[in-house]
């Protein structure tokens, strides 16, 4: 016989093959074998909104294709089936793998020293370097013309043959003469690169010292946590009320983590030369993120009628980042990198804000209830805009890294 607690989960539109002998319109006939087969056949069918238990009723404008209280195995396998959460799961799961790839790529390939060598050389004062060298070196034997030296380096055509043309103790005399930072970077480059036969890879580190990457990787970690938590939430929340409660809390924590860590790169790299301001801004956004996570743990936070409040809270958290961005523009108004990163950040804010607005207003399913049950409803659009906004911020982060690597403070 079909368990009583599942009676309401049979969709009215689903047709059940085979005869049903009913008592009082609700119970299966006395043949237990037939009833068991029938139950096996229909228990994993999708149901309509009015058949859902209360904790799964969130959007009355999506009428059908719900999963309700399925066993965990069937819930996990439903990632490959069509229902109204399929695209919610996959939009952020694909985003998670995108940012996982970007994290590996950033760790292994960004920045490529040789790639930025022409930019560094164009901004290098070779005449000043020559004067500094002449103060402590009586002569530079076999030193080529400095202008030709600069041009060869810019084109990355200078090879190891150049070093072999210099006197045997040239490198030693050079490193003993140069400033401490220059010497340290030169020695580090030799240890790291060994005897590379491309001169550009040996000269570049003398003028190029990558800054710390932890703020950028903190943002990437926050993005991956948010996207993966969201996918898990949409996949597992239909299993049980207890599971729904847990995964929704993790989902809200992921959103807060993404917003908070999104401000780590712009704040750190904008104010790295002023530790007091840097720590104040970082501390404020971190405390605000922790407070938001704690508030989201309250049971009342998940109620459907607080949808607009949830969106407003996260939107307000994002607006708190306007202050350091404006401060950055005041300090570096003449720096093209400051303007470029601000452009990316404005675009990111627009994408996040538009996503929050769509999430809160439940557009377009509000206009045509039941027409966007599978694809095109507000939560799917919200997910796509979140991934787009996070990727925009990733591009801004690359500009910050290049800026600070080349210029320092």
GROMACS .gro file of C-alpha atoms in nm:
model
  409
    1UNK     CA    1   0.000   0.000   0.000
    2UNK     CA    2   0.114   0.356  -0.067
    3UNK     CA    3   0.231   0.527   0.251
    4UNK     CA    4  -0.016   0.787   0.370
    5UNK     CA    5   0.242   1.063   0.385
    6UNK     CA    6   0.295   1.034   0.008
    7UNK     CA    7  -0.067   1.046  -0.098
    8UNK     CA    8  -0.056   1.415  -0.179
    9UNK     CA    9   0.257   1.385  -0.391
   10UNK     CA   10   0.081   1.225  -0.687
   11UNK     CA   11   0.048   1.491  -0.960
   12UNK     CA   12  -0.301   1.532  -1.086
   13UNK     CA   13  -0.172   1.552  -1.443
   14UNK     CA   14   0.021   1.222  -1.429
   15UNK     CA   15  -0.151   0.918  -1.573
   16UNK     CA   16  -0.094   0.590  -1.387
   17UNK     CA   17  -0.106   0.279  -1.605
   18UNK     CA   18  -0.303  -0.021  -1.472
   19UNK     CA   19  -0.628  -0.045  -1.275
   20UNK     CA   20  -0.663   0.108  -0.931
   21UNK     CA   21  -0.911  -0.043  -0.686
   22UNK     CA   22  -0.988   0.234  -0.436
   23UNK     CA   23  -1.150   0.250  -0.098
   24UNK     CA   24  -1.295   0.591  -0.007
   25UNK     CA   25  -1.114   0.738  -0.305
   26UNK     CA   26  -0.774   0.732  -0.139
   27UNK     CA   27  -0.644   0.379  -0.070
   28UNK     CA   28  -0.508   0.108  -0.295
   29UNK     CA   29  -0.685  -0.230  -0.319
   30UNK     CA   30  -0.604  -0.520  -0.092
   31UNK     CA   31  -0.361  -0.682  -0.335
   32UNK     CA   32  -0.034  -0.593  -0.169
   33UNK     CA   33   0.186  -0.712  -0.454
   34UNK     CA   34   0.011  -0.498  -0.712
   35UNK     CA   35   0.014  -0.200  -0.477
   36UNK     CA   36   0.387  -0.238  -0.418
   37UNK     CA   37   0.460  -0.244  -0.791
   38UNK     CA   38   0.240   0.060  -0.841
   39UNK     CA   39   0.415   0.248  -0.564
   40UNK     CA   40   0.758   0.168  -0.710
   41UNK     CA   41   0.632   0.305  -1.040
   42UNK     CA   42   0.508   0.642  -0.921
   43UNK     CA   43   0.695   0.740  -0.606
   44UNK     CA   44   0.967   0.936  -0.792
   45UNK     CA   45   0.729   1.130  -1.014
   46UNK     CA   46   0.745   1.508  -1.024
   47UNK     CA   47   0.465   1.688  -0.845
   48UNK     CA   48   0.290   2.022  -0.860
   49UNK     CA   49   0.322   2.318  -0.627
   50UNK     CA   50  -0.004   2.253  -0.438
   51UNK     CA   51   0.120   1.900  -0.349
   52UNK     CA   52   0.441   2.020  -0.181
   53UNK     CA   53   0.503   2.016   0.193
   54UNK     CA   54   0.517   2.364   0.341
   55UNK     CA   55   0.895   2.394   0.367
   56UNK     CA   56   0.936   2.344  -0.010
   57UNK     CA   57   0.683   2.611  -0.107
   58UNK     CA   58   0.894   2.909  -0.209
   59UNK     CA   59   0.774   3.038  -0.546
   60UNK     CA   60   0.405   3.008  -0.625
   61UNK     CA   61   0.465   3.127  -0.982
   62UNK     CA   62   0.644   2.799  -1.065
   63UNK     CA   63   0.359   2.550  -1.086
   64UNK     CA   64   0.513   2.211  -1.161
   65UNK     CA   65   0.810   1.975  -1.202
   66UNK     CA   66   0.897   1.963  -0.831
   67UNK     CA   67   1.079   1.683  -0.648
   68UNK     CA   68   0.949   1.618  -0.298
   69UNK     CA   69   1.107   1.409  -0.020
   70UNK     CA   70   1.294   1.169  -0.244
   71UNK     CA   71   1.555   0.929  -0.098
   72UNK     CA   72   1.907   1.067  -0.104
   73UNK     CA   73   2.022   0.831  -0.381
   74UNK     CA   74   1.740   0.940  -0.609
   75UNK     CA   75   1.802   1.305  -0.523
   76UNK     CA   76   2.167   1.272  -0.626
   77UNK     CA   77   2.079   1.094  -0.949
   78UNK     CA   78   1.826   1.366  -1.031
   79UNK     CA   79   2.117   1.593  -1.127
   80UNK     CA   80   2.092   1.424  -1.468
   81UNK     CA   81   1.712   1.450  -1.492
   82UNK     CA   82   1.484   1.731  -1.602
   83UNK     CA   83   1.298   1.917  -1.327
   84UNK     CA   84   1.256   2.278  -1.222
   85UNK     CA   85   1.590   2.280  -1.036
   86UNK     CA   86   1.804   2.125  -1.311
   87UNK     CA   87   1.931   2.452  -1.453
   88UNK     CA   88   1.966   2.604  -1.106
   89UNK     CA   89   2.208   2.322  -1.023
   90UNK     CA   90   2.405   2.331  -1.347
   91UNK     CA   91   2.439   2.707  -1.393
   92UNK     CA   92   2.639   2.733  -1.072
   93UNK     CA   93   2.808   2.393  -1.100
   94UNK     CA   94   2.954   2.494  -1.435
   95UNK     CA   95   3.051   2.826  -1.277
   96UNK     CA   96   3.231   2.638  -1.000
   97UNK     CA   97   3.441   2.441  -1.250
   98UNK     CA   98   3.512   2.763  -1.442
   99UNK     CA   99   3.656   2.927  -1.132
  100UNK     CA  100   3.843   2.612  -1.037
  101UNK     CA  101   4.014   2.630  -1.376
  102UNK     CA  102   4.082   3.003  -1.331
  103UNK     CA  103   4.238   2.935  -0.990
  104UNK     CA  104   4.476   2.674  -1.133
  105UNK     CA  105   4.552   2.898  -1.430
  106UNK     CA  106   4.621   3.199  -1.206
  107UNK     CA  107   4.850   2.999  -0.980
  108UNK     CA  108   5.054   2.857  -1.266
  109UNK     CA  109   5.046   3.116  -1.542
  110UNK     CA  110   4.971   3.463  -1.399
  111UNK     CA  111   5.175   3.669  -1.431
  112UNK     CA  112   5.396   3.553  -1.716
  113UNK     CA  113   5.711   3.761  -1.670
  114UNK     CA  114   5.816   3.745  -2.032
  115UNK     CA  115   5.468   3.855  -2.143
  116UNK     CA  116   5.495   4.184  -1.953
  117UNK     CA  117   5.864   4.247  -2.025
  118UNK     CA  118   5.805   4.506  -2.304
  119UNK     CA  119   5.579   4.710  -2.073
  120UNK     CA  120   5.839   4.706  -1.798
  121UNK     CA  121   6.121   4.807  -2.028
  122UNK     CA  122   5.931   5.098  -2.174
  123UNK     CA  123   5.898   5.238  -1.821
  124UNK     CA  124   6.258   5.169  -1.718
  125UNK     CA  125   6.500   5.462  -1.695
  126UNK     CA  126   6.809   5.304  -1.846
  127UNK     CA  127   6.999   5.632  -1.839
  128UNK     CA  128   6.959   5.653  -1.461
  129UNK     CA  129   7.065   5.290  -1.425
  130UNK     CA  130   7.375   5.367  -1.631
  131UNK     CA  131   7.466   5.664  -1.410
  132UNK     CA  132   7.418   5.459  -1.094
  133UNK     CA  133   7.635   5.182  -1.228
  134UNK     CA  134   7.914   5.417  -1.334
  135UNK     CA  135   7.936   5.555  -0.981
  136UNK     CA  136   8.053   5.224  -0.840
  137UNK     CA  137   8.206   5.050  -1.141
  138UNK     CA  138   8.520   5.196  -1.301
  139UNK     CA  139   8.418   5.044  -1.631
  140UNK     CA  140   8.173   4.810  -1.788
  141UNK     CA  141   8.382   4.602  -2.027
  142UNK     CA  142   8.221   4.510  -2.356
  143UNK     CA  143   7.899   4.681  -2.248
  144UNK     CA  144   7.687   4.737  -2.563
  145UNK     CA  145   7.516   5.060  -2.641
  146UNK     CA  146   7.243   5.112  -2.380
  147UNK     CA  147   6.979   5.210  -2.635
  148UNK     CA  148   7.046   4.897  -2.840
  149UNK     CA  149   7.046   4.695  -2.515
  150UNK     CA  150   6.703   4.832  -2.428
  151UNK     CA  151   6.564   4.763  -2.775
  152UNK     CA  152   6.698   4.408  -2.780
  153UNK     CA  153   6.542   4.338  -2.445
  154UNK     CA  154   6.212   4.489  -2.554
  155UNK     CA  155   6.199   4.252  -2.848
  156UNK     CA  156   6.318   3.961  -2.631
  157UNK     CA  157   6.593   3.882  -2.880
  158UNK     CA  158   6.892   3.905  -2.647
  159UNK     CA  159   7.037   3.560  -2.576
  160UNK     CA  160   7.284   3.404  -2.340
  161UNK     CA  161   7.563   3.481  -2.589
  162UNK     CA  162   7.554   3.836  -2.458
  163UNK     CA  163   7.657   3.724  -2.110
  164UNK     CA  164   7.939   3.514  -2.248
  165UNK     CA  165   8.079   3.824  -2.421
  166UNK     CA  166   8.119   4.003  -2.088
  167UNK     CA  167   8.421   3.970  -1.866
  168UNK     CA  168   8.413   3.672  -1.632
  169UNK     CA  169   8.357   3.873  -1.315
  170UNK     CA  170   8.100   4.110  -1.464
  171UNK     CA  171   7.797   3.952  -1.294
  172UNK     CA  172   7.971   3.941  -0.958
  173UNK     CA  173   8.079   4.305  -0.983
  174UNK     CA  174   7.734   4.403  -1.097
  175UNK     CA  175   7.550   4.235  -0.809
  176UNK     CA  176   7.797   4.375  -0.553
  177UNK     CA  177   7.732   4.722  -0.686
  178UNK     CA  178   7.356   4.722  -0.723
  179UNK     CA  179   7.107   4.809  -0.449
  180UNK     CA  180   7.002   4.537  -0.206
  181UNK     CA  181   6.656   4.481  -0.354
  182UNK     CA  182   6.795   4.460  -0.708
  183UNK     CA  183   7.062   4.214  -0.600
  184UNK     CA  184   6.816   3.996  -0.405
  185UNK     CA  185   6.578   3.969  -0.699
  186UNK     CA  186   6.864   3.885  -0.933
  187UNK     CA  187   6.986   3.602  -0.709
  188UNK     CA  188   6.632   3.471  -0.667
  189UNK     CA  189   6.584   3.466  -1.041
  190UNK     CA  190   6.903   3.267  -1.095
  191UNK     CA  191   6.801   3.010  -0.833
  192UNK     CA  192   6.452   2.977  -0.975
  193UNK     CA  193   6.536   2.972  -1.344
  194UNK     CA  194   6.879   2.814  -1.358
  195UNK     CA  195   7.055   2.851  -1.694
  196UNK     CA  196   6.767   2.951  -1.917
  197UNK     CA  197   6.886   3.034  -2.264
  198UNK     CA  198   6.639   3.318  -2.306
  199UNK     CA  199   6.793   3.638  -2.171
  200UNK     CA  200   6.454   3.800  -2.122
  201UNK     CA  201   6.365   3.548  -1.852
  202UNK     CA  202   6.678   3.642  -1.657
  203UNK     CA  203   6.658   4.018  -1.693
  204UNK     CA  204   6.287   4.053  -1.628
  205UNK     CA  205   6.296   3.951  -1.259
  206UNK     CA  206   6.549   4.230  -1.195
  207UNK     CA  207   6.273   4.481  -1.260
  208UNK     CA  208   5.975   4.266  -1.166
  209UNK     CA  209   5.888   4.140  -0.818
  210UNK     CA  210   5.539   3.982  -0.787
  211UNK     CA  211   5.340   4.099  -0.488
  212UNK     CA  212   5.145   3.870  -0.257
  213UNK     CA  213   4.854   3.687  -0.417
  214UNK     CA  214   4.647   3.586  -0.112
  215UNK     CA  215   4.373   3.853  -0.156
  216UNK     CA  216   4.315   3.738  -0.513
  217UNK     CA  217   4.305   3.370  -0.417
  218UNK     CA  218   4.073   3.454  -0.125
  219UNK     CA  219   3.828   3.596  -0.378
  220UNK     CA  220   3.859   3.288  -0.601
  221UNK     CA  221   3.800   3.062  -0.299
  222UNK     CA  222   3.494   3.267  -0.200
  223UNK     CA  223   3.354   3.241  -0.551
  224UNK     CA  224   3.404   2.864  -0.566
  225UNK     CA  225   3.249   2.814  -0.223
  226UNK     CA  226   2.944   3.021  -0.316
  227UNK     CA  227   2.887   2.848  -0.649
  228UNK     CA  228   2.935   2.496  -0.515
  229UNK     CA  229   2.718   2.560  -0.207
  230UNK     CA  230   2.441   2.694  -0.429
  231UNK     CA  231   2.450   2.389  -0.657
  232UNK     CA  232   2.438   2.151  -0.360
  233UNK     CA  233   2.150   2.345  -0.207
  234UNK     CA  234   1.935   2.326  -0.519
  235UNK     CA  235   2.011   1.958  -0.562
  236UNK     CA  236   1.956   1.834  -0.206
  237UNK     CA  237   1.699   2.067  -0.051
  238UNK     CA  238   1.407   1.848  -0.164
  239UNK     CA  239   1.532   1.546   0.035
  240UNK     CA  240   1.386   1.640   0.373
  241UNK     CA  241   1.303   1.939   0.589
  242UNK     CA  242   1.620   1.891   0.792
  243UNK     CA  243   1.836   1.874   0.480
  244UNK     CA  244   1.664   2.181   0.338
  245UNK     CA  245   1.739   2.376   0.656
  246UNK     CA  246   2.110   2.285   0.646
  247UNK     CA  247   2.185   2.342   0.278
  248UNK     CA  248   2.001   2.675   0.269
  249UNK     CA  249   2.216   2.803   0.556
  250UNK     CA  250   2.529   2.696   0.369
  251UNK     CA  251   2.396   2.867   0.056
  252UNK     CA  252   2.343   3.199   0.236
  253UNK     CA  253   2.690   3.172   0.391
  254UNK     CA  254   2.835   3.122   0.043
  255UNK     CA  255   2.668   3.438  -0.087
  256UNK     CA  256   2.805   3.640   0.205
  257UNK     CA  257   3.152   3.489   0.153
  258UNK     CA  258   3.152   3.580  -0.216
  259UNK     CA  259   3.052   3.941  -0.149
  260UNK     CA  260   3.307   3.984   0.132
  261UNK     CA  261   3.601   3.827  -0.050
  262UNK     CA  262   3.518   4.020  -0.367
  263UNK     CA  263   3.643   4.332  -0.189
  264UNK     CA  264   3.972   4.179  -0.077
  265UNK     CA  265   4.164   4.237  -0.404
  266UNK     CA  266   4.050   4.598  -0.465
  267UNK     CA  267   4.098   4.699  -0.101
  268UNK     CA  268   4.434   4.529  -0.052
  269UNK     CA  269   4.593   4.631  -0.381
  270UNK     CA  270   4.455   4.985  -0.367
  271UNK     CA  271   4.577   5.054  -0.013
  272UNK     CA  272   4.873   4.819   0.024
  273UNK     CA  273   5.099   5.121   0.065
  274UNK     CA  274   4.886   5.246   0.355
  275UNK     CA  275   4.853   4.953   0.598
  276UNK     CA  276   4.621   5.141   0.836
  277UNK     CA  277   4.356   5.211   0.570
  278UNK     CA  278   4.403   4.866   0.422
  279UNK     CA  279   4.342   4.691   0.753
  280UNK     CA  280   4.046   4.915   0.841
  281UNK     CA  281   3.865   4.843   0.514
  282UNK     CA  282   3.946   4.472   0.519
  283UNK     CA  283   3.840   4.441   0.881
  284UNK     CA  284   3.509   4.618   0.821
  285UNK     CA  285   3.404   4.408   0.521
  286UNK     CA  286   3.513   4.088   0.700
  287UNK     CA  287   3.309   4.169   1.012
  288UNK     CA  288   3.010   4.263   0.798
  289UNK     CA  289   3.035   3.930   0.614
  290UNK     CA  290   3.056   3.733   0.941
  291UNK     CA  291   2.756   3.923   1.083
  292UNK     CA  292   2.555   3.847   0.768
  293UNK     CA  293   2.640   3.478   0.790
  294UNK     CA  294   2.536   3.465   1.158
  295UNK     CA  295   2.207   3.642   1.082
  296UNK     CA  296   2.137   3.404   0.794
  297UNK     CA  297   2.152   3.111   1.037
  298UNK     CA  298   1.829   3.225   1.201
  299UNK     CA  299   1.531   3.007   1.098
  300UNK     CA  300   1.317   3.313   1.021
  301UNK     CA  301   1.568   3.421   0.753
  302UNK     CA  302   1.450   3.145   0.516
  303UNK     CA  303   1.080   3.238   0.509
  304UNK     CA  304   0.951   3.308   0.156
  305UNK     CA  305   0.799   3.640   0.264
  306UNK     CA  306   1.151   3.760   0.354
  307UNK     CA  307   1.280   3.709  -0.001
  308UNK     CA  308   1.304   4.086  -0.061
  309UNK     CA  309   1.473   4.136   0.275
  310UNK     CA  310   1.736   3.871   0.195
  311UNK     CA  311   1.808   4.029  -0.141
  312UNK     CA  312   1.826   4.374   0.018
  313UNK     CA  313   2.066   4.256   0.288
  314UNK     CA  314   2.313   4.110   0.039
  315UNK     CA  315   2.269   4.409  -0.192
  316UNK     CA  316   2.342   4.646   0.096
  317UNK     CA  317   2.649   4.446   0.184
  318UNK     CA  318   2.773   4.497  -0.170
  319UNK     CA  319   2.705   4.871  -0.153
  320UNK     CA  320   2.938   4.897   0.146
  321UNK     CA  321   3.227   4.852  -0.096
  322UNK     CA  322   3.159   5.185  -0.267
  323UNK     CA  323   3.360   5.376  -0.005
  324UNK     CA  324   3.700   5.212  -0.073
  325UNK     CA  325   3.644   5.231  -0.448
  326UNK     CA  326   3.577   5.606  -0.433
  327UNK     CA  327   3.876   5.647  -0.203
  328UNK     CA  328   4.091   5.462  -0.455
  329UNK     CA  329   3.979   5.696  -0.734
  330UNK     CA  330   4.073   5.999  -0.526
  331UNK     CA  331   4.420   5.863  -0.448
  332UNK     CA  332   4.498   5.733  -0.798
  333UNK     CA  333   4.285   5.950  -1.024
  334UNK     CA  334   4.574   5.987  -1.268
  335UNK     CA  335   4.649   5.615  -1.288
  336UNK     CA  336   4.487   5.440  -1.588
  337UNK     CA  337   4.480   5.113  -1.393
  338UNK     CA  338   4.262   5.273  -1.124
  339UNK     CA  339   4.009   5.383  -1.385
  340UNK     CA  340   4.017   5.046  -1.561
  341UNK     CA  341   3.957   4.846  -1.243
  342UNK     CA  342   3.678   5.082  -1.139
  343UNK     CA  343   3.508   5.022  -1.473
  344UNK     CA  344   3.516   4.647  -1.410
  345UNK     CA  345   3.385   4.698  -1.056
  346UNK     CA  346   3.096   4.911  -1.175
  347UNK     CA  347   3.002   4.644  -1.427
  348UNK     CA  348   3.026   4.379  -1.156
  349UNK     CA  349   2.796   4.585  -0.932
  350UNK     CA  350   2.543   4.625  -1.211
  351UNK     CA  351   2.537   4.250  -1.277
  352UNK     CA  352   2.503   4.161  -0.909
  353UNK     CA  353   2.241   4.430  -0.852
  354UNK     CA  354   2.036   4.324  -1.151
  355UNK     CA  355   2.053   3.964  -1.033
  356UNK     CA  356   1.932   4.061  -0.685
  357UNK     CA  357   1.645   4.263  -0.837
  358UNK     CA  358   1.534   3.973  -1.057
  359UNK     CA  359   1.558   3.733  -0.762
  360UNK     CA  360   1.345   3.957  -0.539
  361UNK     CA  361   1.076   4.039  -0.797
  362UNK     CA  362   1.054   3.686  -0.948
  363UNK     CA  363   1.052   3.811  -1.304
  364UNK     CA  364   0.960   3.673  -1.560
  365UNK     CA  365   0.755   3.389  -1.404
  366UNK     CA  366   0.546   3.648  -1.221
  367UNK     CA  367   0.418   3.769  -1.557
  368UNK     CA  368   0.330   3.421  -1.689
  369UNK     CA  369   0.296   3.172  -1.404
  370UNK     CA  370   0.369   2.815  -1.505
  371UNK     CA  371   0.537   2.909  -1.834
  372UNK     CA  372   0.894   2.919  -1.699
  373UNK     CA  373   0.889   2.614  -1.474
  374UNK     CA  374   1.177   2.434  -1.650
  375UNK     CA  375   1.382   2.714  -1.803
  376UNK     CA  376   1.398   3.092  -1.788
  377UNK     CA  377   1.271   3.164  -1.438
  378UNK     CA  378   1.420   3.428  -1.212
  379UNK     CA  379   1.652   3.210  -1.006
  380UNK     CA  380   1.825   3.076  -1.316
  381UNK     CA  381   1.878   3.430  -1.448
  382UNK     CA  382   2.008   3.531  -1.106
  383UNK     CA  383   2.263   3.247  -1.117
  384UNK     CA  384   2.389   3.345  -1.462
  385UNK     CA  385   2.432   3.709  -1.358
  386UNK     CA  386   2.624   3.604  -1.045
  387UNK     CA  387   2.873   3.401  -1.251
  388UNK     CA  388   2.908   3.688  -1.500
  389UNK     CA  389   2.968   3.938  -1.219
  390UNK     CA  390   3.228   3.716  -1.051
  391UNK     CA  391   3.413   3.666  -1.381
  392UNK     CA  392   3.413   4.043  -1.439
  393UNK     CA  393   3.573   4.084  -1.098
  394UNK     CA  394   3.834   3.823  -1.190
  395UNK     CA  395   3.936   4.039  -1.486
  396UNK     CA  396   3.965   4.340  -1.256
  397UNK     CA  397   4.189   4.132  -1.027
  398UNK     CA  398   4.430   4.062  -1.312
  399UNK     CA  399   4.462   4.436  -1.373
  400UNK     CA  400   4.539   4.492  -1.004
  401UNK     CA  401   4.809   4.225  -1.009
  402UNK     CA  402   4.977   4.364  -1.319
  403UNK     CA  403   4.959   4.718  -1.182
  404UNK     CA  404   5.118   4.640  -0.848
  405UNK     CA  405   5.369   4.394  -0.988
  406UNK     CA  406   5.505   4.658  -1.223
  407UNK     CA  407   5.482   4.966  -1.003
  408UNK     CA  408   5.480   4.850  -0.644
  409UNK     CA  409   5.379   5.126  -0.402
   0.00000   0.00000   0.00000
